[in-house]
Amino acid sequence: MMLRIVALLICFVSPLLQAAPVIAQRPIDLDTGSGVLHGSLLLPMADKPVPVVLMISGSGPTDRDGNNPQGGRNDSLRKLALLLANHGIASVRYDKRGVASGQPLAPDERTLSVEGYVADAQAWAQKLKADPHYGQLILLGHSEGALIAALAAPQAGADAVVSVAGSGRPLDQVIREQLKGRLPPDLEQRAGQLLDRLKAGQYDADVPAPLQVVFRPSVQPYLVSLLRQDPAAAFARLTVPALIIQGRNDIQVGVADAQALKAAQPKARLVLIDGMNHVLRIVPNDLKAQVASYNDRNLPLADELGRNLVAFIQSVH
């Protein structure tokens, strides 16, 4: 009787085991001409080319896995890469110059710029386009990475673009909104003055200590390059299929941003996910729970995120 039960169990489990793809996980590097960027490749084994997603992480020192020493360790992009691989979709995620293993390429953050990040994304894309293991190339950007993806896509030869929690407004508007009511009036006023000067392309070394984390002089060259960008305008220039994914419980980027991207690119598909926050988890709209989620690697990704993303990628031809 026991043997029969075991045999039935094997018959039931075997098809599930066979359905799981074999996935190669290995490092992948890019020689930029000014140093080597390091990344992680997940490649499902297949007898034909598979779609490949180039993941571009968000702002500040956010690494290839979506972790940030200032903003939490939650492995959001690593988990997303694993999800895609389990559905037969390859991915490459990488440390940007100046971040984690990319630190040697920009030991002085004064050398960083949006244009430099765009050029790196385009170089990664060209490397993947030349590899016969891959079919369609999808650029996926999270948060600020969504802007980099939209700017890089035309020259990268991307077949599609995905914006996840991407802003639909210039950054100065986002920063003003995030700081509003969270600083003493004098500091909020000074932050506004700094934003005005940086948006005009002017540096300002007189930064009060509480504002250094955002406006320190060494990061101002990057901010100047960022503040002259218009995410909605960049998204409007796309000529390939595009997907906009936005969580309704995101405390950093709002639904209005996603709707602004959709208005700029009416052909894009817009997906709003109830309960999803900025690190792609289902979390109550409560500040304490939100902050905790940024440092919780065990929380699963939002189910709707995976379903919509996989369906979109599989529809790209």
Tab-separated table of C-alpha atoms in Angstrom:
chain	number	residue	atom	x	y	z
A	1	MET	CA	0.000	0.000	0.000
A	2	MET	CA	2.848	2.393	0.931
A	3	LEU	CA	4.613	1.724	-2.394
A	4	ARG	CA	1.403	2.540	-4.249
A	5	ILE	CA	1.057	5.842	-2.398
A	6	VAL	CA	4.684	6.710	-3.164
A	7	ALA	CA	4.171	5.840	-6.834
A	8	LEU	CA	1.086	8.051	-7.016
A	9	LEU	CA	3.007	10.870	-5.333
A	10	ILE	CA	5.836	10.567	-7.856
A	11	CYS	CA	3.364	10.661	-10.743
A	12	PHE	CA	1.820	13.815	-9.293
A	13	VAL	CA	5.068	15.641	-8.498
A	14	SER	CA	7.117	14.705	-11.580
A	15	PRO	CA	5.273	16.980	-14.042
A	16	LEU	CA	5.769	19.891	-11.625
A	17	LEU	CA	9.472	19.183	-11.382
A	18	GLN	CA	9.779	18.912	-15.138
A	19	ALA	CA	7.992	22.236	-15.597
A	20	ALA	CA	10.559	24.133	-13.535
A	21	PRO	CA	13.093	25.718	-15.921
A	22	VAL	CA	16.810	25.134	-15.579
A	23	ILE	CA	18.336	28.515	-14.834
A	24	ALA	CA	21.946	29.535	-15.291
A	25	GLN	CA	23.063	32.140	-12.754
A	26	ARG	CA	26.383	33.802	-13.398
A	27	PRO	CA	28.214	37.133	-13.303
A	28	ILE	CA	28.238	39.314	-16.396
A	29	ASP	CA	30.538	42.283	-17.005
A	30	LEU	CA	30.547	45.317	-19.275
A	31	ASP	CA	33.714	47.151	-20.273
A	32	THR	CA	32.607	50.768	-20.597
A	33	GLY	CA	35.972	52.056	-21.745
A	34	SER	CA	36.372	53.882	-18.443
A	35	GLY	CA	36.134	50.784	-16.255
A	36	VAL	CA	34.147	47.588	-15.864
A	37	LEU	CA	30.563	47.440	-14.625
A	38	HIS	CA	29.488	44.224	-12.942
A	39	GLY	CA	26.111	42.561	-13.157
A	40	SER	CA	24.157	39.369	-12.531
A	41	LEU	CA	22.646	37.246	-15.307
A	42	LEU	CA	19.763	34.818	-14.882
A	43	LEU	CA	19.322	32.766	-18.052
A	44	PRO	CA	16.669	30.048	-18.376
A	45	MET	CA	18.013	27.204	-20.482
A	46	ALA	CA	16.049	26.919	-23.737
A	47	ASP	CA	16.511	25.633	-27.278
A	48	LYS	CA	15.652	29.046	-28.732
A	49	PRO	CA	16.393	32.680	-27.850
A	50	VAL	CA	14.531	33.941	-24.778
A	51	PRO	CA	13.395	37.484	-23.964
A	52	VAL	CA	15.872	39.400	-21.818
A	53	VAL	CA	15.101	42.202	-19.375
A	54	LEU	CA	17.753	44.800	-18.565
A	55	MET	CA	16.921	46.062	-15.078
A	56	ILE	CA	17.898	49.593	-14.090
A	57	SER	CA	17.805	50.376	-10.384
A	58	GLY	CA	16.523	53.488	-8.673
A	59	SER	CA	18.114	56.633	-7.275
A	60	GLY	CA	21.060	57.082	-4.970
A	61	PRO	CA	23.290	54.171	-3.933
A	62	THR	CA	20.751	51.507	-4.920
A	63	ASP	CA	22.527	48.359	-6.060
A	64	ARG	CA	21.640	45.714	-8.634
A	65	ASP	CA	19.398	43.853	-6.162
A	66	GLY	CA	17.358	46.949	-5.304
A	67	ASN	CA	19.088	47.464	-1.949
A	68	ASN	CA	20.204	50.820	-0.632
A	69	PRO	CA	22.310	51.393	2.504
A	70	GLN	CA	20.300	54.552	3.143
A	71	GLY	CA	16.904	53.140	2.209
A	72	GLY	CA	16.744	49.477	3.123
A	73	ARG	CA	17.644	45.933	2.068
A	74	ASN	CA	14.643	44.179	0.561
A	75	ASP	CA	16.052	42.440	-2.546
A	76	SER	CA	13.220	43.782	-4.702
A	77	LEU	CA	15.067	43.519	-8.033
A	78	ARG	CA	16.735	40.208	-7.209
A	79	LYS	CA	13.354	38.707	-6.406
A	80	LEU	CA	11.916	40.162	-9.605
A	81	ALA	CA	14.737	38.603	-11.628
A	82	LEU	CA	14.044	35.193	-10.088
A	83	LEU	CA	10.349	35.529	-10.841
A	84	LEU	CA	11.077	36.285	-14.491
A	85	ALA	CA	13.552	33.402	-14.788
A	86	ASN	CA	10.945	30.984	-13.491
A	87	HIS	CA	8.749	32.076	-16.402
A	88	GLY	CA	11.431	31.561	-19.042
A	89	ILE	CA	12.594	35.193	-19.184
A	90	ALA	CA	16.268	36.123	-18.835
A	91	SER	CA	17.445	39.218	-17.016
A	92	VAL	CA	20.544	41.266	-16.345
A	93	ARG	CA	20.772	43.631	-13.405
A	94	TYR	CA	23.883	45.633	-12.677
A	95	ASP	CA	25.533	47.981	-10.226
A	96	LYS	CA	25.586	51.497	-11.633
A	97	ARG	CA	28.839	53.440	-11.736
A	98	GLY	CA	29.518	54.912	-8.322
A	99	VAL	CA	27.385	52.282	-6.569
A	100	ALA	CA	28.488	49.042	-4.835
A	101	SER	CA	30.849	47.179	-7.209
A	102	GLY	CA	30.604	50.166	-9.600
A	103	GLN	CA	32.207	52.498	-7.059
A	104	PRO	CA	35.657	52.464	-8.761
A	105	LEU	CA	34.137	53.965	-11.928
A	106	ALA	CA	33.022	57.075	-10.043
A	107	PRO	CA	34.839	57.435	-6.723
A	108	ASP	CA	33.877	61.127	-6.814
A	109	GLU	CA	30.106	61.520	-7.196
A	110	ARG	CA	30.679	64.899	-8.851
A	111	THR	CA	31.382	62.951	-12.058
A	112	LEU	CA	27.947	61.300	-12.140
A	113	SER	CA	25.238	62.424	-14.550
A	114	VAL	CA	21.994	61.189	-16.046
A	115	GLU	CA	23.670	61.190	-19.446
A	116	GLY	CA	26.376	58.860	-18.125
A	117	TYR	CA	23.810	56.440	-16.713
A	118	VAL	CA	21.929	56.480	-20.013
A	119	ALA	CA	25.118	55.726	-21.946
A	120	ASP	CA	25.858	52.772	-19.651
A	121	ALA	CA	22.344	51.376	-20.108
A	122	GLN	CA	22.694	51.686	-23.886
A	123	ALA	CA	26.045	49.864	-23.777
A	124	TRP	CA	24.544	47.020	-21.731
A	125	ALA	CA	21.669	46.834	-24.223
A	126	GLN	CA	24.031	46.626	-27.190
A	127	LYS	CA	25.915	43.781	-25.505
A	128	LEU	CA	22.690	41.845	-24.981
A	129	LYS	CA	21.384	42.564	-28.488
A	130	ALA	CA	24.542	41.021	-29.931
A	131	ASP	CA	24.147	37.766	-27.970
A	132	PRO	CA	22.275	34.978	-29.835
A	133	HIS	CA	20.909	33.567	-26.562
A	134	TYR	CA	18.446	36.466	-26.360
A	135	GLY	CA	15.396	37.491	-28.309
A	136	GLN	CA	13.369	40.564	-27.436
A	137	LEU	CA	15.123	43.183	-25.299
A	138	ILE	CA	13.040	44.897	-22.640
A	139	LEU	CA	14.355	47.817	-20.583
A	140	LEU	CA	12.830	47.864	-17.097
A	141	GLY	CA	13.492	50.775	-14.801
A	142	HIS	CA	12.436	51.084	-11.176
A	143	SER	CA	11.838	54.541	-9.706
A	144	GLU	CA	14.516	56.875	-11.138
A	145	GLY	CA	15.661	53.936	-13.278
A	146	ALA	CA	12.410	54.274	-15.216
A	147	LEU	CA	13.578	57.650	-16.506
A	148	ILE	CA	16.960	56.172	-17.502
A	149	ALA	CA	15.170	53.350	-19.326
A	150	ALA	CA	12.943	55.744	-21.280
A	151	LEU	CA	15.881	57.969	-22.241
A	152	ALA	CA	18.070	55.007	-23.256
A	153	ALA	CA	15.466	52.993	-25.176
A	154	PRO	CA	15.604	54.652	-28.634
A	155	GLN	CA	19.367	54.288	-29.079
A	156	ALA	CA	19.465	50.972	-27.225
A	157	GLY	CA	17.265	49.266	-29.790
A	158	ALA	CA	14.853	48.158	-27.083
A	159	ASP	CA	11.782	46.193	-28.127
A	160	ALA	CA	9.774	47.419	-25.132
A	161	VAL	CA	10.041	49.553	-21.986
A	162	VAL	CA	8.631	48.961	-18.504
A	163	SER	CA	8.295	51.743	-15.946
A	164	VAL	CA	7.877	50.477	-12.381
A	165	ALA	CA	7.113	53.221	-9.849
A	166	GLY	CA	8.502	55.822	-12.238
A	167	SER	CA	7.895	59.534	-11.797
A	168	GLY	CA	5.803	61.388	-14.361
A	169	ARG	CA	7.075	64.805	-13.273
A	170	PRO	CA	10.434	66.605	-13.132
A	171	LEU	CA	12.304	65.709	-9.961
A	172	ASP	CA	12.075	69.151	-8.382
A	173	GLN	CA	8.302	68.759	-8.167
A	174	VAL	CA	8.671	65.346	-6.551
A	175	ILE	CA	11.207	66.580	-3.987
A	176	ARG	CA	9.069	69.584	-3.082
A	177	GLU	CA	6.100	67.287	-2.507
A	178	GLN	CA	8.125	64.851	-0.398
A	179	LEU	CA	9.552	67.628	1.790
A	180	LYS	CA	6.334	69.593	2.193
A	181	GLY	CA	5.302	69.717	5.848
A	182	ARG	CA	8.179	67.460	6.943
A	183	LEU	CA	10.678	70.235	7.653
A	184	PRO	CA	10.623	73.395	9.768
A	185	PRO	CA	9.378	76.313	7.636
A	186	ASP	CA	12.819	77.898	7.301
A	187	LEU	CA	14.414	74.667	6.065
A	188	GLU	CA	11.545	73.966	3.681
A	189	GLN	CA	11.971	77.458	2.245
A	190	ARG	CA	15.735	76.950	1.906
A	191	ALA	CA	15.188	73.605	0.155
A	192	GLY	CA	12.936	75.353	-2.332
A	193	GLN	CA	15.608	77.967	-3.001
A	194	LEU	CA	18.222	75.255	-3.574
A	195	LEU	CA	15.931	73.474	-6.013
A	196	ASP	CA	15.330	76.712	-7.906
A	197	ARG	CA	19.068	77.351	-8.252
A	198	LEU	CA	19.897	73.784	-9.278
A	199	LYS	CA	17.093	73.725	-11.825
A	200	ALA	CA	18.639	76.876	-13.299
A	201	GLY	CA	21.964	75.042	-13.550
A	202	GLN	CA	23.584	76.900	-10.666
A	203	TYR	CA	25.415	75.305	-7.742
A	204	ASP	CA	25.012	76.448	-4.129
A	205	ALA	CA	27.521	75.467	-1.442
A	206	ASP	CA	25.520	77.000	1.420
A	207	VAL	CA	23.563	73.895	2.416
A	208	PRO	CA	22.276	73.595	6.002
A	209	ALA	CA	23.331	70.386	7.760
A	210	PRO	CA	19.821	68.829	7.799
A	211	LEU	CA	19.604	69.229	3.995
A	212	GLN	CA	23.056	67.812	3.206
A	213	VAL	CA	21.711	64.316	2.508
A	214	VAL	CA	19.735	65.654	-0.465
A	215	PHE	CA	21.644	68.773	-1.543
A	216	ARG	CA	25.284	68.239	-0.504
A	217	PRO	CA	27.611	70.073	-2.929
A	218	SER	CA	29.161	66.866	-4.260
A	219	VAL	CA	25.801	65.564	-5.518
A	220	GLN	CA	24.692	68.867	-7.047
A	221	PRO	CA	26.205	68.192	-10.511
A	222	TYR	CA	24.103	65.048	-10.735
A	223	LEU	CA	21.007	66.877	-9.532
A	224	VAL	CA	21.518	69.580	-12.183
A	225	SER	CA	21.614	66.877	-14.883
A	226	LEU	CA	18.524	65.236	-13.400
A	227	LEU	CA	16.447	68.366	-12.908
A	228	ARG	CA	16.644	69.244	-16.591
A	229	GLN	CA	14.900	65.970	-17.489
A	230	ASP	CA	11.152	65.643	-18.065
A	231	PRO	CA	10.092	62.004	-17.499
A	232	ALA	CA	6.738	62.417	-19.255
A	233	ALA	CA	8.383	63.953	-22.324
A	234	ALA	CA	10.927	61.119	-22.451
A	235	PHE	CA	8.113	58.578	-22.189
A	236	ALA	CA	6.178	60.345	-24.938
A	237	ARG	CA	9.063	59.828	-27.364
A	238	LEU	CA	8.914	56.039	-27.083
A	239	THR	CA	7.881	54.215	-30.245
A	240	VAL	CA	7.896	50.698	-28.788
A	241	PRO	CA	5.351	48.930	-26.546
A	242	ALA	CA	5.403	50.284	-23.001
A	243	LEU	CA	4.027	49.151	-19.659
A	244	ILE	CA	3.482	51.396	-16.627
A	245	ILE	CA	3.187	49.643	-13.260
A	246	GLN	CA	2.348	51.642	-10.171
A	247	GLY	CA	1.343	50.664	-6.646
A	248	ARG	CA	-1.490	52.526	-4.985
A	249	ASN	CA	0.278	52.411	-1.586
A	250	ASP	CA	3.567	53.862	-2.830
A	251	ILE	CA	4.629	56.671	-0.477
A	252	GLN	CA	7.405	57.906	-2.811
A	253	VAL	CA	5.746	57.985	-6.240
A	254	GLY	CA	2.023	58.386	-6.679
A	255	VAL	CA	-0.724	57.205	-8.996
A	256	ALA	CA	-0.786	60.700	-10.521
A	257	ASP	CA	2.754	60.089	-11.810
A	258	ALA	CA	1.695	56.893	-13.551
A	259	GLN	CA	-1.297	58.664	-15.031
A	260	ALA	CA	0.971	61.456	-16.306
A	261	LEU	CA	3.114	58.863	-18.105
A	262	LYS	CA	-0.011	57.285	-19.557
A	263	ALA	CA	-1.246	60.683	-20.766
A	264	ALA	CA	2.120	61.292	-22.424
A	265	GLN	CA	2.084	57.869	-24.104
A	266	PRO	CA	-1.580	56.867	-24.608
A	267	LYS	CA	-0.644	53.554	-26.252
A	268	ALA	CA	1.153	52.400	-23.107
A	269	ARG	CA	-0.553	49.898	-20.833
A	270	LEU	CA	-1.217	51.203	-17.312
A	271	VAL	CA	-1.487	48.804	-14.357
A	272	LEU	CA	-2.368	50.146	-10.912
A	273	ILE	CA	-1.887	47.582	-8.154
A	274	ASP	CA	-3.936	47.873	-4.976
A	275	GLY	CA	-1.810	47.755	-1.841
A	276	MET	CA	1.587	47.687	-3.572
A	277	ASN	CA	4.263	50.048	-2.280
A	278	HIS	CA	7.546	51.384	-3.656
A	279	VAL	CA	9.499	48.206	-2.920
A	280	LEU	CA	6.875	46.127	-4.745
A	281	ARG	CA	5.237	44.523	-1.703
A	282	ILE	CA	1.641	44.552	-0.494
A	283	VAL	CA	1.827	46.761	2.590
A	284	PRO	CA	-0.823	48.767	4.480
A	285	ASN	CA	-0.842	52.493	3.861
A	286	ASP	CA	0.705	53.037	7.269
A	287	LEU	CA	4.063	54.762	7.702
A	288	LYS	CA	5.393	52.300	10.285
A	289	ALA	CA	4.509	49.282	8.142
A	290	GLN	CA	5.872	50.992	5.037
A	291	VAL	CA	9.247	51.752	6.637
A	292	ALA	CA	9.520	48.198	7.992
A	293	SER	CA	8.910	46.719	4.526
A	294	TYR	CA	11.977	48.491	3.114
A	295	ASN	CA	14.150	46.240	5.278
A	296	ASP	CA	12.194	42.986	4.985
A	297	ARG	CA	13.599	40.528	2.462
A	298	ASN	CA	11.046	37.887	3.398
A	299	LEU	CA	7.968	39.744	2.161
A	300	PRO	CA	6.885	38.325	-1.218
A	301	LEU	CA	6.493	40.507	-4.271
A	302	ALA	CA	2.977	41.574	-5.147
A	303	ASP	CA	1.320	38.790	-7.173
A	304	GLU	CA	-0.228	41.203	-9.648
A	305	LEU	CA	3.172	42.654	-10.430
A	306	GLY	CA	4.508	39.318	-11.645
A	307	ARG	CA	1.389	38.346	-13.572
A	308	ASN	CA	1.171	41.626	-15.470
A	309	LEU	CA	4.885	41.888	-16.145
A	310	VAL	CA	5.221	38.334	-17.482
A	311	ALA	CA	2.109	38.692	-19.646
A	312	PHE	CA	3.408	41.944	-21.130
A	313	ILE	CA	6.864	40.556	-21.914
A	314	GLN	CA	5.391	37.457	-23.514
A	315	SER	CA	3.270	39.708	-25.755
A	316	VAL	CA	6.284	41.616	-27.126
A	317	HIS	CA	7.247	40.503	-30.634
